[in-house]
Short mmCIF file of C-alpha atoms and ligand atoms in Angstrom, two decimals:
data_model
loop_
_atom_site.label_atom_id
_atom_site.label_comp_id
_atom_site.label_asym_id
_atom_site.label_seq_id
_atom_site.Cartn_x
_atom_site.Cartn_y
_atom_site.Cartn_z
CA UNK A 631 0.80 10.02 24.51
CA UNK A 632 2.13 7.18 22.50
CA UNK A 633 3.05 4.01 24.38
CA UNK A 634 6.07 3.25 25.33
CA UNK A 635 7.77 0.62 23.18
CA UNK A 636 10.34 -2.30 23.01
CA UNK A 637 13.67 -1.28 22.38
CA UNK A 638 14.74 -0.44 18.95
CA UNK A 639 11.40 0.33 18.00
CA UNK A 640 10.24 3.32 16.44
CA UNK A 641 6.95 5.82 16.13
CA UNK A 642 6.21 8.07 13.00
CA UNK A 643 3.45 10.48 13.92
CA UNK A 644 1.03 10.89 10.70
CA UNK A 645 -0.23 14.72 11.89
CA UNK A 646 -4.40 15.07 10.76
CA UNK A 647 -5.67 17.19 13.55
CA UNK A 648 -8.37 14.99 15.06
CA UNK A 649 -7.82 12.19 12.48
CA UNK A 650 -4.01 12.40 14.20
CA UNK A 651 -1.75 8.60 14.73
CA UNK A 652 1.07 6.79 14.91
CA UNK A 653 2.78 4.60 13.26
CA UNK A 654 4.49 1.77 15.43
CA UNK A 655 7.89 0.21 13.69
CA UNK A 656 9.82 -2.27 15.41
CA UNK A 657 10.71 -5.90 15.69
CA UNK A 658 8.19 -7.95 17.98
CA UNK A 659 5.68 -5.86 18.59
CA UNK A 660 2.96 -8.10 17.75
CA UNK A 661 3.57 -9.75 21.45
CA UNK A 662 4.51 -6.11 22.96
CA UNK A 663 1.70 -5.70 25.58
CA UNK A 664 2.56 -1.82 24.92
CA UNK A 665 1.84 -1.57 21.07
CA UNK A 666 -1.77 -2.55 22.00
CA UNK A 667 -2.59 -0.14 24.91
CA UNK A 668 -4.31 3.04 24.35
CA UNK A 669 -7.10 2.31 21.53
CA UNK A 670 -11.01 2.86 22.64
CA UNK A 671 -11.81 0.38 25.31
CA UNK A 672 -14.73 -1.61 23.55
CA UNK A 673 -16.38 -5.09 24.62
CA UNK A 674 -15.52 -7.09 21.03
CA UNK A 675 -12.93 -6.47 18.51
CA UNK A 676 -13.00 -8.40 14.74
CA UNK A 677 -9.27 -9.25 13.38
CA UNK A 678 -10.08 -9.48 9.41
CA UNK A 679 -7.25 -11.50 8.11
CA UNK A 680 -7.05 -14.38 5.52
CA UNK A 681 -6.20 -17.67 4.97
CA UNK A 682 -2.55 -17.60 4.17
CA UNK A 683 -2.16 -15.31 6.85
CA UNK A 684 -4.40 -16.14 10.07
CA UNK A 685 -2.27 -19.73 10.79
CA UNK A 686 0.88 -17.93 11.31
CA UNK A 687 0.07 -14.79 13.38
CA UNK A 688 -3.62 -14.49 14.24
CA UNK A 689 -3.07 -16.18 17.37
CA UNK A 690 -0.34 -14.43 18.76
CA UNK A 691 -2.63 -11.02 17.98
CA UNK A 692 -5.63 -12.84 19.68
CA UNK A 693 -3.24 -13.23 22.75
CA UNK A 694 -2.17 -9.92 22.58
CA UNK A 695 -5.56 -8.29 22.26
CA UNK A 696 -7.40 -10.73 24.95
CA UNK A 697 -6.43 -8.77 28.06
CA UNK A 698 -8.17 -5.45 26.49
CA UNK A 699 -11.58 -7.33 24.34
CA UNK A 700 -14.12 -9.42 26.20
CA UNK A 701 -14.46 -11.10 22.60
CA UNK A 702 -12.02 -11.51 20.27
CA UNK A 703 -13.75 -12.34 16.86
CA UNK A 704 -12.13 -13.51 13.69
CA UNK A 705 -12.84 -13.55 10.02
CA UNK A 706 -10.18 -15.44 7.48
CA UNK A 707 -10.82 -14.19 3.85
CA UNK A 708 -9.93 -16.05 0.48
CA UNK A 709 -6.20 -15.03 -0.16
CA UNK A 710 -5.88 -12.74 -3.23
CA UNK A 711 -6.18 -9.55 -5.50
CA UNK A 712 -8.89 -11.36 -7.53
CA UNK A 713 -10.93 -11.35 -3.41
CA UNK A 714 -11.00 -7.45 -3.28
CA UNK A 715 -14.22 -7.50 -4.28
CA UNK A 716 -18.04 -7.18 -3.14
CA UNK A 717 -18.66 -10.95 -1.93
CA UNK A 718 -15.88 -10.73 0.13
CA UNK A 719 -16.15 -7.74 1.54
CA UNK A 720 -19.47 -9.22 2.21
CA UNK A 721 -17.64 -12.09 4.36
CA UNK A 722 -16.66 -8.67 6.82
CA UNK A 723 -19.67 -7.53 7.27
CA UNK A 724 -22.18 -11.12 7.74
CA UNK A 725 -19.59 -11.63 10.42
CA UNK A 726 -19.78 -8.02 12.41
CA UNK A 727 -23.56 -8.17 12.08
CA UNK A 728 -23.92 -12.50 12.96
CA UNK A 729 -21.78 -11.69 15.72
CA UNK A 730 -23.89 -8.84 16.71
CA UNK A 731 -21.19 -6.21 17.02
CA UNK A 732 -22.09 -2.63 17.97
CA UNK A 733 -20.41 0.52 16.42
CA UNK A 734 -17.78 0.31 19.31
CA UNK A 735 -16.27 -3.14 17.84
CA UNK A 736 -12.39 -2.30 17.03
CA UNK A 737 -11.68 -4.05 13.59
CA UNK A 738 -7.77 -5.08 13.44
CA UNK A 739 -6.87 -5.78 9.70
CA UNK A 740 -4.49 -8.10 9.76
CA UNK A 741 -2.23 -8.91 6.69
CA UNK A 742 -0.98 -7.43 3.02
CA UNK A 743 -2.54 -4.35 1.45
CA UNK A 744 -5.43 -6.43 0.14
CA UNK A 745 -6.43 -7.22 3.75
CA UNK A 746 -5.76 -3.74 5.02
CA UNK A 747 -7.90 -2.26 2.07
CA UNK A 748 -10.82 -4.62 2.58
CA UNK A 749 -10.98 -4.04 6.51
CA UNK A 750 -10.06 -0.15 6.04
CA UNK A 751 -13.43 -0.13 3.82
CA UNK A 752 -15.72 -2.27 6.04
CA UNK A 753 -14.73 -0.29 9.27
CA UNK A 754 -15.41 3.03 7.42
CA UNK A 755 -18.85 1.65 6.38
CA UNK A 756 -20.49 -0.67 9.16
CA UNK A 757 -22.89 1.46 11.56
CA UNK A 758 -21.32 4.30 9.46
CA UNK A 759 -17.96 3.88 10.80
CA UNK A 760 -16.05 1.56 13.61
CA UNK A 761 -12.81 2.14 15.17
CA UNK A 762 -9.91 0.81 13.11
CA UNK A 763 -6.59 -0.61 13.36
CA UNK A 764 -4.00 -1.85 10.52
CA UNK A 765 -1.50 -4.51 11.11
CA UNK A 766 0.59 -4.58 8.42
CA UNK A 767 2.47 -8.22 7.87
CA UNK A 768 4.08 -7.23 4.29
CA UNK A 769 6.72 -5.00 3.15
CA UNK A 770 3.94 -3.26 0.81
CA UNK A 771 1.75 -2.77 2.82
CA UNK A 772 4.12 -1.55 6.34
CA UNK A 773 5.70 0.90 4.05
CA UNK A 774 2.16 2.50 1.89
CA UNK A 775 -0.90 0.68 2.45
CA UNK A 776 -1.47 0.42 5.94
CA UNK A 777 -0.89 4.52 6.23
CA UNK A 778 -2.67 7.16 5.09
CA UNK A 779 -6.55 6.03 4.58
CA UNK A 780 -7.33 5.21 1.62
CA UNK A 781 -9.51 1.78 1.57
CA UNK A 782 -11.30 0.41 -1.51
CA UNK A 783 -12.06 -2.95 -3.31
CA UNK A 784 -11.28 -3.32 -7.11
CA UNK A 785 -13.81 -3.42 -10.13
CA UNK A 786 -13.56 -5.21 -13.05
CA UNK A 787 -13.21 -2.21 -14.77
CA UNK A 788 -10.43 -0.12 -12.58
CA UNK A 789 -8.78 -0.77 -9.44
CA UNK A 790 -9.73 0.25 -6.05
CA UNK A 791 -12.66 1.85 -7.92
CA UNK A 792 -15.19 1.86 -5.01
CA UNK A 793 -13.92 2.89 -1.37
CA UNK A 794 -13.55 5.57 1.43
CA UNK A 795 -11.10 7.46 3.17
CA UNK A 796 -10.72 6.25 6.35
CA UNK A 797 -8.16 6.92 8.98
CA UNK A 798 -7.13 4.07 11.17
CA UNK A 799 -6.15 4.72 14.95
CA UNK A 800 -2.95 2.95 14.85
CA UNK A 801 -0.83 1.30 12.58
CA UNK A 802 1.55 -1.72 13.98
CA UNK A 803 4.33 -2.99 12.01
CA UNK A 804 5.78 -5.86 13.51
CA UNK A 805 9.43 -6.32 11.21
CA UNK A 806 9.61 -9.79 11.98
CA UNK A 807 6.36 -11.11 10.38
CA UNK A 808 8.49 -10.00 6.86
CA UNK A 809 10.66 -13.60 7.95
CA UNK A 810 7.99 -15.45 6.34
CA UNK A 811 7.05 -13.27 3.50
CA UNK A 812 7.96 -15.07 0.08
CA UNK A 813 10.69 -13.55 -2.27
CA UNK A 814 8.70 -12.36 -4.84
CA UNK A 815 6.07 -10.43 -2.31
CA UNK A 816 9.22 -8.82 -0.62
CA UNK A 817 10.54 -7.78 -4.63
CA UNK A 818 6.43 -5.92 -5.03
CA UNK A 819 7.11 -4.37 -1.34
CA UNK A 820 10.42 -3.08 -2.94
CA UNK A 821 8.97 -1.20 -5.40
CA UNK A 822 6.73 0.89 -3.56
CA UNK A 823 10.15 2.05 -1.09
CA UNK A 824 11.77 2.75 -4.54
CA UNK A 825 9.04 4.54 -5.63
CA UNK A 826 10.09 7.25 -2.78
CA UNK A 827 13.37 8.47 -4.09
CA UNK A 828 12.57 9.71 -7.25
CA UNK A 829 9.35 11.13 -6.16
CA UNK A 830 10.46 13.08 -2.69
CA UNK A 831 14.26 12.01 -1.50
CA UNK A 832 17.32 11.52 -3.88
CA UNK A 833 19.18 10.85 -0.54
CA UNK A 834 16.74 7.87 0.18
CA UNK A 835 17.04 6.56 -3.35
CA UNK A 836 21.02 6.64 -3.08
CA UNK A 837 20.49 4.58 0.38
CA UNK A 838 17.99 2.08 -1.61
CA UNK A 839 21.28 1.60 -4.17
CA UNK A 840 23.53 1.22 -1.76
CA UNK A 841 21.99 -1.29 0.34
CA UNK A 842 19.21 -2.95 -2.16
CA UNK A 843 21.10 -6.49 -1.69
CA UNK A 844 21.04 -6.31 2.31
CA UNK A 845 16.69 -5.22 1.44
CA UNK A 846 16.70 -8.56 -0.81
CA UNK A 847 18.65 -11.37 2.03
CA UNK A 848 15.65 -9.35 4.59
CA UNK A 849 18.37 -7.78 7.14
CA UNK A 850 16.58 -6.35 9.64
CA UNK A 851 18.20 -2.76 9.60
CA UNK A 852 17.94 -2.19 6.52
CA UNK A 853 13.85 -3.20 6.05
CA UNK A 854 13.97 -1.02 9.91
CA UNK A 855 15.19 1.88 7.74
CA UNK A 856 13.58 1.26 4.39
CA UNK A 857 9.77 1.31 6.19
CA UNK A 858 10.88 4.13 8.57
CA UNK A 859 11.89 6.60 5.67
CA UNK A 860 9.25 5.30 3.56
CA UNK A 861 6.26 5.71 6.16
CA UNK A 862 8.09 9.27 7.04
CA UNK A 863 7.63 10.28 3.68
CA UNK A 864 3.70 8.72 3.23
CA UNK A 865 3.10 10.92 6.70
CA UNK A 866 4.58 14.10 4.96
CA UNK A 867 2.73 13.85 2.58
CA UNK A 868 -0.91 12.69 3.40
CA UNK A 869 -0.54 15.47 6.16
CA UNK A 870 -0.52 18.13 3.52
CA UNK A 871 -2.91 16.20 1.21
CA UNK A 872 -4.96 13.84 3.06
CA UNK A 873 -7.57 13.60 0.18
CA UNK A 874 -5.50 13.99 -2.70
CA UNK A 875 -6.63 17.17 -3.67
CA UNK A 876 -3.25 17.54 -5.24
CA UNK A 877 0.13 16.95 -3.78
CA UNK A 878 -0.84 13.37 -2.91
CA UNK A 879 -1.10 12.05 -6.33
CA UNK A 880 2.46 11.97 -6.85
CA UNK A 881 2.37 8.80 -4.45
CA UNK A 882 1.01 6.95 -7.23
CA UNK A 883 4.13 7.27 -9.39
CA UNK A 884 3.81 4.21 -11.70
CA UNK A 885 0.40 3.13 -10.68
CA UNK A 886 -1.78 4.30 -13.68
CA UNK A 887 0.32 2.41 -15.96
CA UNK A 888 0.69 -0.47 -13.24
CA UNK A 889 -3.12 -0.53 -12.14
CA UNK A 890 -3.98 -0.76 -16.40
CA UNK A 891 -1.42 -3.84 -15.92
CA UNK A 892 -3.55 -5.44 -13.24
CA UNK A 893 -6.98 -4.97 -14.65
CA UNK A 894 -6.07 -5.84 -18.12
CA UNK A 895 -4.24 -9.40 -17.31
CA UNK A 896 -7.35 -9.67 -14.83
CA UNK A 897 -6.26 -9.34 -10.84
CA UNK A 898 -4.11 -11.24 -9.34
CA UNK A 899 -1.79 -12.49 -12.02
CA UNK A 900 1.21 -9.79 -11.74
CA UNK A 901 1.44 -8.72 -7.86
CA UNK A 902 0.50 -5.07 -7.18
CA UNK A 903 3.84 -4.00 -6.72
CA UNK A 904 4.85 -5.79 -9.45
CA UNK A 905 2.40 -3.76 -11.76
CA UNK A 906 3.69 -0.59 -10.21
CA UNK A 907 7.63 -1.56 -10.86
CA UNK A 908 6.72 -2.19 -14.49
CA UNK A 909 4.16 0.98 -14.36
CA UNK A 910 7.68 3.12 -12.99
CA UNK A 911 9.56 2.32 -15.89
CA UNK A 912 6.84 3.45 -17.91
CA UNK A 913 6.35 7.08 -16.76
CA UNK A 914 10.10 6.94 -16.72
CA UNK A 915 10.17 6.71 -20.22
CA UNK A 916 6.93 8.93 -20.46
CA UNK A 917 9.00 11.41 -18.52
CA UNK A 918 12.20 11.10 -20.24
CA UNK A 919 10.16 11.52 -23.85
CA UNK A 920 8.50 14.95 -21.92
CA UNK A 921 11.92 16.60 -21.78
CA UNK A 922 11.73 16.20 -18.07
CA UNK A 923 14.43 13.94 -17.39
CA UNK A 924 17.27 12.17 -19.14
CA UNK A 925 17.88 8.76 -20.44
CA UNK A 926 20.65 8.37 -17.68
CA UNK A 927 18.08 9.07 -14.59
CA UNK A 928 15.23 6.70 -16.71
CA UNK A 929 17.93 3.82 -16.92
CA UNK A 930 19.38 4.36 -13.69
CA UNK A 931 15.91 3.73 -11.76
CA UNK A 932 15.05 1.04 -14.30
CA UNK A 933 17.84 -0.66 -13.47
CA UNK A 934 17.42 -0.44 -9.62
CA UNK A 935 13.96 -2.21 -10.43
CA UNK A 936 15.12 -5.21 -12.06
CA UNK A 937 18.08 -5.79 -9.28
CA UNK A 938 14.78 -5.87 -6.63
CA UNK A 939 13.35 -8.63 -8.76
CA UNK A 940 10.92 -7.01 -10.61
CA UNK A 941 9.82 -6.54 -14.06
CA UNK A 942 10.75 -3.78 -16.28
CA UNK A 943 8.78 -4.91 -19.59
CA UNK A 944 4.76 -4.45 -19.31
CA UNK A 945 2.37 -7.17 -21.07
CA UNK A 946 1.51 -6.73 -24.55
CA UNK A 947 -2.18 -6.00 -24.21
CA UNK A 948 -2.11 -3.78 -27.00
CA UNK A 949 -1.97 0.06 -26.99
CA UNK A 950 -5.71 0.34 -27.20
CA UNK A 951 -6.44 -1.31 -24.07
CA UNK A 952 -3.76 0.20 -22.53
CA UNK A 953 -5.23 3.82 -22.91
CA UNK A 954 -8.95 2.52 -22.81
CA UNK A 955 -8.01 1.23 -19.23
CA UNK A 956 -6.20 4.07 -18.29
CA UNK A 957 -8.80 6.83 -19.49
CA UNK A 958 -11.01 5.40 -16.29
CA UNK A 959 -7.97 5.66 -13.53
CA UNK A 960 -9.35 7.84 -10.98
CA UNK A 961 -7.34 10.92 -11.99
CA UNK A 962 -8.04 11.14 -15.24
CA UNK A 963 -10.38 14.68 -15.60
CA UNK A 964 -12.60 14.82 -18.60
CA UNK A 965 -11.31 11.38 -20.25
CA UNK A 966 -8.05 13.59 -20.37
CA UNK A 967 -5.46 10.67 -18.44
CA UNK A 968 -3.23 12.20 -16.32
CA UNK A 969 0.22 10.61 -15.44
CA UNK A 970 2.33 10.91 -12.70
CA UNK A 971 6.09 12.25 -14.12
CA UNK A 972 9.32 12.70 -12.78
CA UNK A 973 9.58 16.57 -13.12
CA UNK A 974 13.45 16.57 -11.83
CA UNK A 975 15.44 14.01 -9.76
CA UNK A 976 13.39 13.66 -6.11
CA UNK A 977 10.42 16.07 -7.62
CA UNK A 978 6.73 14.86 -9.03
CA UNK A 979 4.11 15.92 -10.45
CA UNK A 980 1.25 15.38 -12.57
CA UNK A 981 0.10 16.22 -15.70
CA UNK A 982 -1.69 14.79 -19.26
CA UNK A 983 0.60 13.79 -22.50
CA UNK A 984 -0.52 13.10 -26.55
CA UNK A 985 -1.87 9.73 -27.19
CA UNK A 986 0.83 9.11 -29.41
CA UNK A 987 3.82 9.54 -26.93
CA UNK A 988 2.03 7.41 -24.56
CA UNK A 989 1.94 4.95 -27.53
CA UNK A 990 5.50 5.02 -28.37
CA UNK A 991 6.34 4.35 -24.43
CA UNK A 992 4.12 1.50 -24.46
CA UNK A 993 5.43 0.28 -27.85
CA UNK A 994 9.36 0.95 -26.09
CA UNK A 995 8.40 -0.96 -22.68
CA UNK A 996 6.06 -3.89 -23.56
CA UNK A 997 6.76 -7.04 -25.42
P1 NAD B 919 -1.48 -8.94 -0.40
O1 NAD B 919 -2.28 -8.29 0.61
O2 NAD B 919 -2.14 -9.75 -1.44
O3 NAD B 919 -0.36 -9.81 0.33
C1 NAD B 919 0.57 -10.50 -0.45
C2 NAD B 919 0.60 -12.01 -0.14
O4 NAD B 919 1.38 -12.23 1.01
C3 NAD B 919 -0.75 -12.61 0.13
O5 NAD B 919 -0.78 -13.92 -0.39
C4 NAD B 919 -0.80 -12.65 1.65
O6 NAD B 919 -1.66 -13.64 2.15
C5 NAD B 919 0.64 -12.98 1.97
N1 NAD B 919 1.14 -12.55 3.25
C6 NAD B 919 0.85 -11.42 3.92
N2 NAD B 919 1.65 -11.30 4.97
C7 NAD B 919 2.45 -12.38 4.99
C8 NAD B 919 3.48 -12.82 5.84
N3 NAD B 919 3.94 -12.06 6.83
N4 NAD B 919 4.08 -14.01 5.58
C9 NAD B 919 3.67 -14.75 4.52
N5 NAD B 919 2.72 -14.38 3.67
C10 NAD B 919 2.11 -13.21 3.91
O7 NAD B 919 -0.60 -7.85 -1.22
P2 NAD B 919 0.17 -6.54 -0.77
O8 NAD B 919 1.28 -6.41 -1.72
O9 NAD B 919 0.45 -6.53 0.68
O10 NAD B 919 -0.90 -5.38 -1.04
C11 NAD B 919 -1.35 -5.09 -2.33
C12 NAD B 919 -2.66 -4.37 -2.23
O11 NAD B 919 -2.46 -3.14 -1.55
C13 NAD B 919 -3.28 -4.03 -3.56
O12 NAD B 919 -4.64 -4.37 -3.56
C14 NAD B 919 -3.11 -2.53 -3.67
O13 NAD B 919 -4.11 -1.94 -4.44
C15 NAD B 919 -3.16 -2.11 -2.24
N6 NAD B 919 -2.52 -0.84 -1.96
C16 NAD B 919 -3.21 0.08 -1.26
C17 NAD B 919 -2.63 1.28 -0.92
C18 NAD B 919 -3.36 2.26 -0.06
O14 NAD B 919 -2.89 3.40 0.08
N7 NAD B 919 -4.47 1.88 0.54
C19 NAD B 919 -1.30 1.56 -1.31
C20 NAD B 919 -0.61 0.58 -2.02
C21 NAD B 919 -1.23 -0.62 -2.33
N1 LIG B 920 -0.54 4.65 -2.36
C1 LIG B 920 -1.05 5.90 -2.80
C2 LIG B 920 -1.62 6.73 -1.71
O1 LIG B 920 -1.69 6.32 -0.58
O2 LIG B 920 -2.03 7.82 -1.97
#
C-alpha cells in the first residue's frame, strides 16, 4: 500500500508487475515523514546529487531519510550535460565502494534528469543492481525523466548512448523545489509536457494553451496538473512498452532531431529540452511535408513552443552533420533513421523519410 500523503498530494501508479511504483506528486513532500516510509529497510543509503543542487535541498532529504538509514552518505557531482559521462559516473561508484556499501545501500538521485540518469545507471550497475529512488527537483525531469527507467550517460558520438533499464522504487516530486528552478530550465521542462498533446492527448494540449502563461509565472496548480497528466501519460505508456519495443518510441517526439542538436553544438550548450522544443518543430515540419498533418496543426504547436520560451530555429550545423548524427540515434535500424511523426492530432508513430525531405526541413527550420 502506498503511504499516506500530505494533503493535496497525489500518487500515479506506473503498473510493471514486479517492477510495479508510484509516483508521489505534491507540494512539500520532501519533509513529509510519509513520502519516505515503505522502501527496503537497509543500514546506508547514498543521495547522488550535484553541486548546484545539494546546498539547497540535500539537507532537508538527509533529515528526512535519517530516521530510516544508520548512514546517510552523499556524493555532489559537477553540474552539467557535458558531466554525463564515464569520470563522473565514476565519482558514484569510488564513493559506494570507499564507503563500503553493500548491495542493500538505497541510492536517492537527487536533482534534474542529468542527476536522475547518472544515479538510475550506477544503481542498475553496482553489485549488479541496488535499490533505487528518484527525486526529481526539475520540471523535466518530475514530468519524464525520473519515470519510466531508462538511465544512461552520453557519448561523444550520441546521447545517452551507453545505459540500462532500470526501474526505481519510488519516484518523489516535491512541487515546491520548482520555486528555485531558473526561467530558462522551467521553458526545457515545458517542452517535454508539450510534447504530450500532440503525441497522446489533444485535450491536454488544449489545457497547455489555455493555461501556458499561469505554467511560465510557476502557479502551483497548474505545474500540480501539468506533471500529473504528464507522468499519467509516461505510466500509460511505459506500462505497455517498458523497453521500447515499439509503442514507447513515440515519447521521443522531437528528440532525434533535438539529441543531433546537443551532440553536434557539443553538450551542454542548448538545454535538453531546449534541443527537443527545436527537435518538435522539426518533425512537425517533417510531418507536415509527409502528408500527415497540415501547416495549421505544424504552426499551431510551433507557436505554443516559442510562447514557453523556447527555440523554434535549430543551429546551422549543416545538413550533413545533421543526418550523419542522426543515422547513429538509437532507433535508427540498418543506418535507415527513423523519426518520430505526428500521424494525426494526439496520434504518433514512427517511421523512416528520403534524405532529401529531411534536408529541405532542416534547410526550412535552421538558420
Ligand atoms: P539537469 O539535470 O541538467 O538540470 C537542469 C539544471 O537545473 C542543472 O543546472 C541543475 O543543477 C539545476 N537544478 C536542478 N534542480 C534545481 C532546482 N530545484 N532549483 C535550482 N536549480 C536546479 O537537466 P534536466 O532538464 O533536468 O534533465 C535533462 C537530462 O534528462 C538530459 O540528460 C536528458 O537526456 C535526460 N532525460 C532523460 C529521460 C529519461 O527517460 N531517462 C527523459 C528525458 C530527459
Ligand atoms: N523520454 C523518453 C522515454 O522515457 O522513453
Amino acid at each position: 500500500m502506498p503511504p499516506p500523503l500530505p494533503h493535496a498530494s497525489q500518487h500515479v501508479h506506473i503498473a510493471l508487475g514486479e517492477r510495479s511504483y508510484d509516483i508521489l506528486i505534491g507540494a512539500g513532500l520532501l519533509d513529509s515523514p510519509q513520502a519516505w516510509q515503505g522502501l527496503p529497510r537497509s543500514a546506508a543509503a547514498l543521495i547522488v546529487t550535484n553541486a548546484t543542487v545539494a546546498p539547497l535541498y540535500a539537507a532537508r532529504l538527509r533529515a528526512a531519510l535519517a530516521p530510516h538509514y544508520r548512514t546517510v552518505h552523499q556524493v555532489d557531482l559537477p553540474d552539467g550535460e557535458e558531466h554525463k559521462d564515464w569520470p563522473t559516473l565514476n565519482l558514484v561508484f569510488d564513493t559506494l565502494l570507499a564507503r563500503g556499501c553493500d548491495r542493500q545501500t538505497v541510492v536517492f538521485a537527487l536533482g534534474g534528469g542529468v542527476v536522475g540518469d547518472m544515479a538510475g545507471f550506477a544503481a542498475a550497475s553496482y553489485m549488479r543492481g541496488v535499490p533505487f529512488v528518484q527525486v526529481p527537483t526539475t520540471l523535466l525531469a518530475q514530468v519524464d525523466s525520473s519515470v519510466g527507467g531508462k538511465t544512461a550517460i552520453n557519448h561523444p558520438r550520441g546521447k545517452n548512448m551507453v545505459g540500462a533499464f532500470y526501474q526505481p522504487l519510488r519516484v518523489v516530486c516535491d512541487l515546491d523545489t520548482l520555486k528555485t528552478l531558473p526561467a530558462r530550465e522551467l521553458s526545457a521542462g515545458l517542452a517535454e509536457v508539450i510534447k504530450y498533446g500532440p503525441i497522446a492527448d489533444m485535450a491536454f494540449l488544449d489545457w497547455i494553451e489555455s493555461n501556458i502563461d499561469a505554467l511560465m509565472r510557476r502557479d502551483a496548480a497548474a505545474l500540480a496538473h501539468a506533471v500529473r497528466r504528464s507522468c499519467e501519460i509516461k505510466a500509460d505508456v511505459v506500462g505497455v512498452d517498458e523497453r521500447e519495443a515499439g509503442l514507447r518510441a513515440i515519447l521521443n517526439f522531437g528528440h532525434t532531431f533535438g539529441h543531433a542538436i546537443e551532440a553536434g553544438l557539443g553538450y551542454g550548450k542548448w538545454l535538453h529540452g531546449e534541443a527537443v522544443g527545436c527537435g518538435m518543430v522539426m518533425a512537425l515540419q517533417l510531418s507536415r511535408r509527409l502528408g500527415l498533418v497540415d501547416e495549421a496543426f505544424a504552426q499551431r504547436i510551433t507557436a505554443l513552443i516559442a510562447r514557453a520560451g523556447l527555440p523554434i530555429v535549430g543551429p546551422a550545423l549543416g545538413a550533413d552533420r545533421y543526418l550523419e548524427l542522426m543515422r547513429g540515434d538509437k532507433k535508427a535500424e540498418g543506418g535507415q533513421i527513423r523519426f518520430v511523426v505526428i500521424e494525426a492530432p494526439g496520434r504518433a508513430g514512427v517511421r523512416g523519410a528520403p534524405d532529401d525531405v529531411v534536408r529541405q526541413v532542416l534547410a526550412d527550420c535552421t538558420r
